[in-house]
Amino acid sequence: MEFVNENKCLLCGLENPVGLKLRIDYRDGKSRTVFSYQEYFQGYTGVVHGGMVGAVLDEMCVYAAASLGYVTVTGELTVRYKKPVKVETEYIAEGYVEEVKGKLVLAGARLVDGEGEIYAYAKAKLVIVKKGAL
């Protein structure tokens, strides 16, 4: 099965009018993007909703796996939040594959600012999808 971005994804879909439109570089078991959350992704005033932070970290894990040729869905995602993520502020999200174990890809991701300060990080267990399953 081939990994395909159909441009409608909430996170990486360039044609989604309410999405983040992430432009993700992914290769060699890693993924990276630089972006800002728009104001409509906030929970509290000026602070990004935690679910949106987790969603980006999840996306980075999936793209890291895709860089190695795996099409995956998330079986488990654990997110740790270190600092409030602000709207309209530039961040870097990075993902990486730690290990492939049978039908699972174990991956991680982090959200940092330009100085490398960590705002959130995640660990994911991604399930490799069989051809035709999606």
Coordinates of N, CA and C in Angstrom, one line a residue:
M1 N 0.8 -1.2 0.0 CA 0.0 0.0 0.0 C 0.9 1.2 0.0
E2 N 0.5 2.2 -0.7 CA 1.3 3.4 -0.9 C 0.7 4.5 0.0
F3 N 1.6 5.3 0.6 CA 1.2 6.5 1.5 C 0.8 7.6 0.5
V4 N -0.4 8.1 0.6 CA -0.9 9.2 -0.3 C -1.5 10.3 0.5
N5 N -1.1 11.5 0.2 CA -1.7 12.7 0.8 C -2.7 13.2 -0.2
E6 N -4.0 13.1 0.1 CA -5.1 13.5 -0.8 C -5.5 15.0 -0.6
N7 N -4.7 15.7 0.1 CA -4.9 17.2 0.3 C -6.2 17.6 1.0
K8 N -6.8 16.7 1.7 CA -8.0 17.0 2.4 C -7.8 16.9 4.0
C9 N -6.7 16.4 4.3 CA -6.4 16.1 5.7 C -6.4 17.5 6.5
L10 N -7.0 17.4 7.8 CA -7.0 18.6 8.6 C -5.6 19.1 8.9
L11 N -4.6 18.3 8.9 CA -3.3 18.8 9.3 C -2.4 19.1 8.1
C12 N -2.4 18.1 7.1 CA -1.4 18.3 6.0 C -2.1 18.6 4.7
G13 N -3.4 18.6 4.7 CA -4.1 18.9 3.4 C -4.0 20.3 3.0
L14 N -3.4 20.5 1.8 CA -3.2 21.9 1.3 C -4.5 22.5 0.8
E15 N -5.5 21.6 0.5 CA -6.8 22.1 0.0 C -7.9 22.2 1.1
N16 N -7.5 21.9 2.3 CA -8.5 22.0 3.4 C -8.6 23.4 3.9
P17 N -9.7 24.1 3.7 CA -9.8 25.5 4.0 C -9.6 25.8 5.5
V18 N -9.9 24.9 6.4 CA -9.8 25.1 7.8 C -8.6 24.4 8.5
G19 N -7.7 23.8 7.6 CA -6.6 23.0 8.2 C -5.4 23.8 8.4
L20 N -4.4 23.1 9.0 CA -3.1 23.7 9.2 C -2.2 23.8 8.0
K21 N -2.5 23.0 7.0 CA -1.7 23.0 5.7 C -0.2 22.8 6.0
L22 N 0.1 21.8 6.8 CA 1.5 21.5 7.1 C 2.2 21.0 5.9
R23 N 3.4 21.6 5.7 CA 4.3 21.1 4.6 C 5.4 20.3 5.3
I24 N 5.3 19.0 5.2 CA 6.1 18.1 6.0 C 7.2 17.5 5.1
D25 N 8.4 17.6 5.5 CA 9.6 17.0 4.9 C 9.7 15.6 5.6
Y26 N 9.8 14.6 4.9 CA 9.9 13.2 5.6 C 10.8 12.3 4.7
R27 N 11.8 11.8 5.4 CA 12.8 10.9 4.8 C 13.6 10.2 5.9
D28 N 14.1 9.1 5.6 CA 15.1 8.3 6.4 C 14.6 8.1 7.9
G29 N 13.3 7.9 8.0 CA 12.7 7.6 9.3 C 12.4 8.8 10.2
K30 N 12.5 10.0 9.5 CA 12.2 11.3 10.3 C 11.2 12.1 9.5
S31 N 10.6 13.0 10.2 CA 9.7 14.0 9.6 C 9.9 15.4 10.3
R32 N 9.6 16.5 9.6 CA 9.9 17.8 10.1 C 9.0 18.8 9.4
T33 N 8.4 19.7 10.2 CA 7.7 20.8 9.6 C 7.8 22.1 10.5
V34 N 7.7 23.2 9.9 CA 7.7 24.5 10.6 C 6.4 25.2 10.3
F35 N 5.7 25.6 11.4 CA 4.3 26.1 11.2 C 3.9 26.9 12.4
S36 N 2.7 27.5 12.3 CA 2.0 28.3 13.4 C 0.6 27.8 13.4
Y37 N 0.0 27.7 14.6 CA -1.4 27.4 14.8 C -2.2 28.7 14.7
Q38 N -3.2 28.7 13.9 CA -4.1 29.9 13.8 C -5.0 30.0 15.0
E39 N -5.5 31.2 15.2 CA -6.3 31.5 16.4 C -7.5 30.5 16.6
Y40 N -8.1 30.1 15.5 CA -9.3 29.2 15.7 C -8.9 27.8 16.1
F41 N -7.6 27.5 16.4 CA -7.2 26.2 17.0 C -7.0 26.4 18.5
Q42 N -7.4 27.5 19.1 CA -7.2 27.7 20.5 C -8.2 27.1 21.4
G43 N -7.8 26.8 22.6 CA -8.7 26.3 23.7 C -9.0 27.5 24.5
Y44 N -8.1 27.8 25.5 CA -8.1 29.0 26.2 C -7.6 30.2 25.3
T45 N -8.0 31.4 25.6 CA -7.6 32.5 24.8 C -6.1 32.5 24.6
G46 N -5.7 32.5 23.4 CA -4.2 32.6 23.0 C -3.5 31.3 23.1
V47 N -4.1 30.3 23.7 CA -3.4 29.0 23.9 C -4.0 27.9 23.0
V48 N -3.2 27.2 22.3 CA -3.7 26.1 21.4 C -4.3 25.0 22.2
H49 N -5.4 24.5 21.7 CA -6.1 23.3 22.3 C -5.2 22.1 22.3
G50 N -5.1 21.5 23.4 CA -4.2 20.3 23.6 C -4.4 19.2 22.6
G51 N -5.6 19.0 22.2 CA -5.9 18.0 21.1 C -5.3 18.3 19.8
M52 N -5.2 19.6 19.5 CA -4.5 20.0 18.2 C -3.0 19.8 18.3
V53 N -2.4 20.0 19.5 CA -1.0 19.8 19.7 C -0.7 18.3 19.5
G54 N -1.5 17.4 20.2 CA -1.4 16.0 20.0 C -1.6 15.5 18.6
A55 N -2.5 16.1 17.9 CA -2.8 15.7 16.5 C -1.6 16.0 15.6
V56 N -0.9 17.1 15.8 CA 0.3 17.4 15.0 C 1.4 16.4 15.4
L57 N 1.6 16.1 16.6 CA 2.6 15.1 17.0 C 2.3 13.7 16.4
D58 N 1.0 13.3 16.4 CA 0.6 12.1 15.8 C 1.0 12.1 14.3
E59 N 0.7 13.2 13.7 CA 0.9 13.3 12.2 C 2.4 13.1 11.9
M60 N 3.2 13.7 12.8 CA 4.7 13.6 12.6 C 5.2 12.2 12.7
C61 N 4.6 11.4 13.6 CA 4.9 10.0 13.8 C 4.5 9.2 12.6
V62 N 3.3 9.5 12.1 CA 2.8 8.8 10.9 C 3.7 9.1 9.7
Y63 N 4.1 10.3 9.5 CA 4.9 10.7 8.4 C 6.3 10.1 8.5
A64 N 6.9 10.0 9.7 CA 8.2 9.4 9.9 C 8.1 7.9 9.5
A65 N 7.0 7.2 9.8 CA 6.9 5.9 9.4 C 6.7 5.8 7.9
A66 N 6.0 6.7 7.3 CA 5.8 6.7 5.8 C 7.1 6.9 5.1
S67 N 8.0 7.6 5.7 CA 9.3 7.9 5.1 C 10.1 6.6 4.9
L68 N 9.7 5.5 5.6 CA 10.3 4.2 5.5 C 9.4 3.2 4.7
G69 N 8.4 3.8 4.1 CA 7.5 3.0 3.3 C 6.3 2.3 4.0
Y70 N 6.1 2.7 5.2 CA 4.9 2.1 6.0 C 3.7 3.0 5.9
V71 N 2.6 2.4 5.6 CA 1.3 3.1 5.8 C 0.7 2.6 7.1
T72 N 0.4 3.5 8.0 CA 0.1 3.2 9.4 C -1.2 3.9 9.9
V73 N -1.8 3.4 10.9 CA -2.8 4.1 11.7 C -2.3 4.1 13.1
T74 N -2.8 5.0 13.9 CA -2.3 5.1 15.3 C -3.1 4.2 16.2
G75 N -2.4 3.3 16.9 CA -3.0 2.4 17.8 C -3.0 3.0 19.2
E76 N -1.9 3.7 19.5 CA -1.8 4.4 20.8 C -0.9 5.6 20.7
L77 N -1.3 6.7 21.4 CA -0.6 7.9 21.4 C -0.5 8.4 22.8
T78 N 0.7 8.7 23.3 CA 0.8 9.2 24.6 C 1.5 10.6 24.5
V79 N 0.9 11.6 25.0 CA 1.4 13.0 24.8 C 1.7 13.6 26.2
R80 N 2.8 14.2 26.3 CA 3.3 14.9 27.5 C 3.4 16.4 27.1
Y81 N 2.7 17.2 27.9 CA 2.6 18.7 27.6 C 3.6 19.3 28.6
K82 N 4.5 20.1 28.2 CA 5.5 20.8 29.0 C 5.2 22.3 29.3
K83 N 4.7 22.9 28.2 CA 4.5 24.4 28.3 C 3.3 24.7 27.4
P84 N 2.5 25.8 27.8 CA 1.4 26.1 26.9 C 1.9 26.5 25.5
V85 N 1.2 26.0 24.5 CA 1.6 26.3 23.1 C 0.7 27.5 22.7
K86 N 1.3 28.6 22.2 CA 0.6 29.8 21.8 C 0.2 29.8 20.4
V87 N -1.0 30.5 20.1 CA -1.4 30.7 18.7 C -0.5 31.7 18.1
E88 N -0.5 31.7 16.7 CA 0.2 32.6 15.9 C 1.7 32.7 16.3
T89 N 2.3 31.6 16.7 CA 3.7 31.5 17.1 C 4.4 30.4 16.3
E90 N 5.5 30.6 15.8 CA 6.2 29.6 15.0 C 6.8 28.5 15.8
Y91 N 6.5 27.2 15.4 CA 7.0 26.1 16.1 C 7.6 25.1 15.1
I92 N 8.4 24.2 15.5 CA 9.0 23.1 14.7 C 8.4 21.8 15.3
A93 N 7.9 21.0 14.5 CA 7.4 19.6 14.9 C 8.3 18.6 14.2
E94 N 8.8 17.7 14.9 CA 9.7 16.6 14.4 C 9.3 15.3 14.9
G95 N 9.3 14.3 14.0 CA 9.0 12.9 14.3 C 10.1 12.0 13.9
Y96 N 10.1 10.8 14.5 CA 11.2 9.8 14.2 C 10.6 8.4 14.5
V97 N 11.2 7.5 13.8 CA 10.9 6.1 14.0 C 11.9 5.5 15.0
E98 N 11.5 4.9 16.0 CA 12.4 4.3 17.0 C 12.7 2.8 16.6
E99 N 11.6 2.1 16.2 CA 11.8 0.7 16.0 C 10.6 0.1 15.2
V100 N 10.8 -0.9 14.5 CA 9.7 -1.6 13.8 C 9.7 -3.0 14.4
K101 N 8.5 -3.4 15.0 CA 8.3 -4.7 15.7 C 7.1 -5.4 15.1
G102 N 7.3 -6.3 14.2 CA 6.2 -7.0 13.6 C 5.3 -6.1 12.9
K103 N 4.0 -6.0 13.4 CA 3.0 -5.1 12.7 C 3.0 -3.7 13.3
L104 N 3.9 -3.4 14.2 CA 3.9 -2.1 14.8 C 5.2 -1.3 14.4
V105 N 5.0 0.0 14.3 CA 6.0 1.0 14.2 C 6.0 1.8 15.5
L106 N 7.1 1.8 16.2 CA 7.2 2.6 17.4 C 7.9 3.9 17.0
A107 N 7.2 5.0 17.3 CA 7.7 6.3 16.9 C 7.5 7.4 18.0
G108 N 8.2 8.5 17.8 CA 8.1 9.6 18.7 C 8.1 10.9 18.0
A109 N 7.7 12.0 18.7 CA 7.7 13.3 18.1 C 7.8 14.3 19.2
R110 N 8.2 15.5 18.7 CA 8.3 16.6 19.7 C 7.9 17.9 19.0
L111 N 7.4 18.9 19.8 CA 7.1 20.2 19.4 C 8.1 21.2 20.1
V112 N 8.8 21.9 19.3 CA 9.8 22.9 19.9 C 9.7 24.2 19.3
D113 N 10.3 25.2 20.0 CA 10.4 26.6 19.4 C 11.7 26.7 18.7
G114 N 12.0 27.9 18.2 CA 13.2 28.1 17.4 C 14.5 28.0 18.2
E115 N 14.3 28.0 19.5 CA 15.5 27.9 20.4 C 15.7 26.4 20.8
G116 N 14.8 25.6 20.4 CA 14.9 24.2 20.8 C 14.2 23.8 22.1
E117 N 13.5 24.8 22.7 CA 12.8 24.5 23.9 C 11.5 23.6 23.6
I118 N 11.4 22.5 24.4 CA 10.3 21.5 24.2 C 9.0 22.0 24.8
Y119 N 7.9 22.0 24.0 CA 6.6 22.4 24.5 C 5.8 21.1 24.7
A120 N 6.0 20.1 23.9 CA 5.2 18.8 24.1 C 6.0 17.7 23.3
Y121 N 5.8 16.5 23.8 CA 6.4 15.4 23.1 C 5.5 14.2 23.2
A122 N 5.7 13.2 22.3 CA 4.7 12.1 22.2 C 5.5 10.8 21.9
K123 N 4.9 9.7 22.2 CA 5.3 8.4 21.8 C 4.1 7.7 21.2
A124 N 4.3 7.0 20.1 CA 3.2 6.4 19.4 C 3.5 4.9 19.0
K125 N 2.4 4.1 19.1 CA 2.4 2.8 18.6 C 1.6 2.8 17.3
L126 N 2.2 2.7 16.2 CA 1.5 2.8 14.9 C 1.3 1.4 14.3
V127 N 0.1 1.1 13.9 CA -0.2 -0.2 13.3 C 0.0 -0.2 11.8
I128 N 0.8 -1.1 11.3 CA 1.0 -1.1 9.8 C -0.3 -1.7 9.2
V129 N -0.8 -0.9 8.2 CA -2.0 -1.3 7.5 C -1.8 -2.2 6.3
K130 N -2.6 -3.2 6.2 CA -2.5 -4.1 5.0 C -3.1 -3.4 3.8
K131 N -2.6 -3.8 2.6 CA -3.0 -3.2 1.4 C -4.5 -3.4 1.2
G132 N -5.2 -2.3 0.9 CA -6.7 -2.4 0.7 C -7.5 -2.2 2.0
A133 N -6.9 -2.1 3.1 CA -7.6 -2.0 4.4 C -8.2 -0.6 4.6
L134 N -7.7 0.4 4.0 CA -8.2 1.8 4.1 C -9.1 2.2 3.0

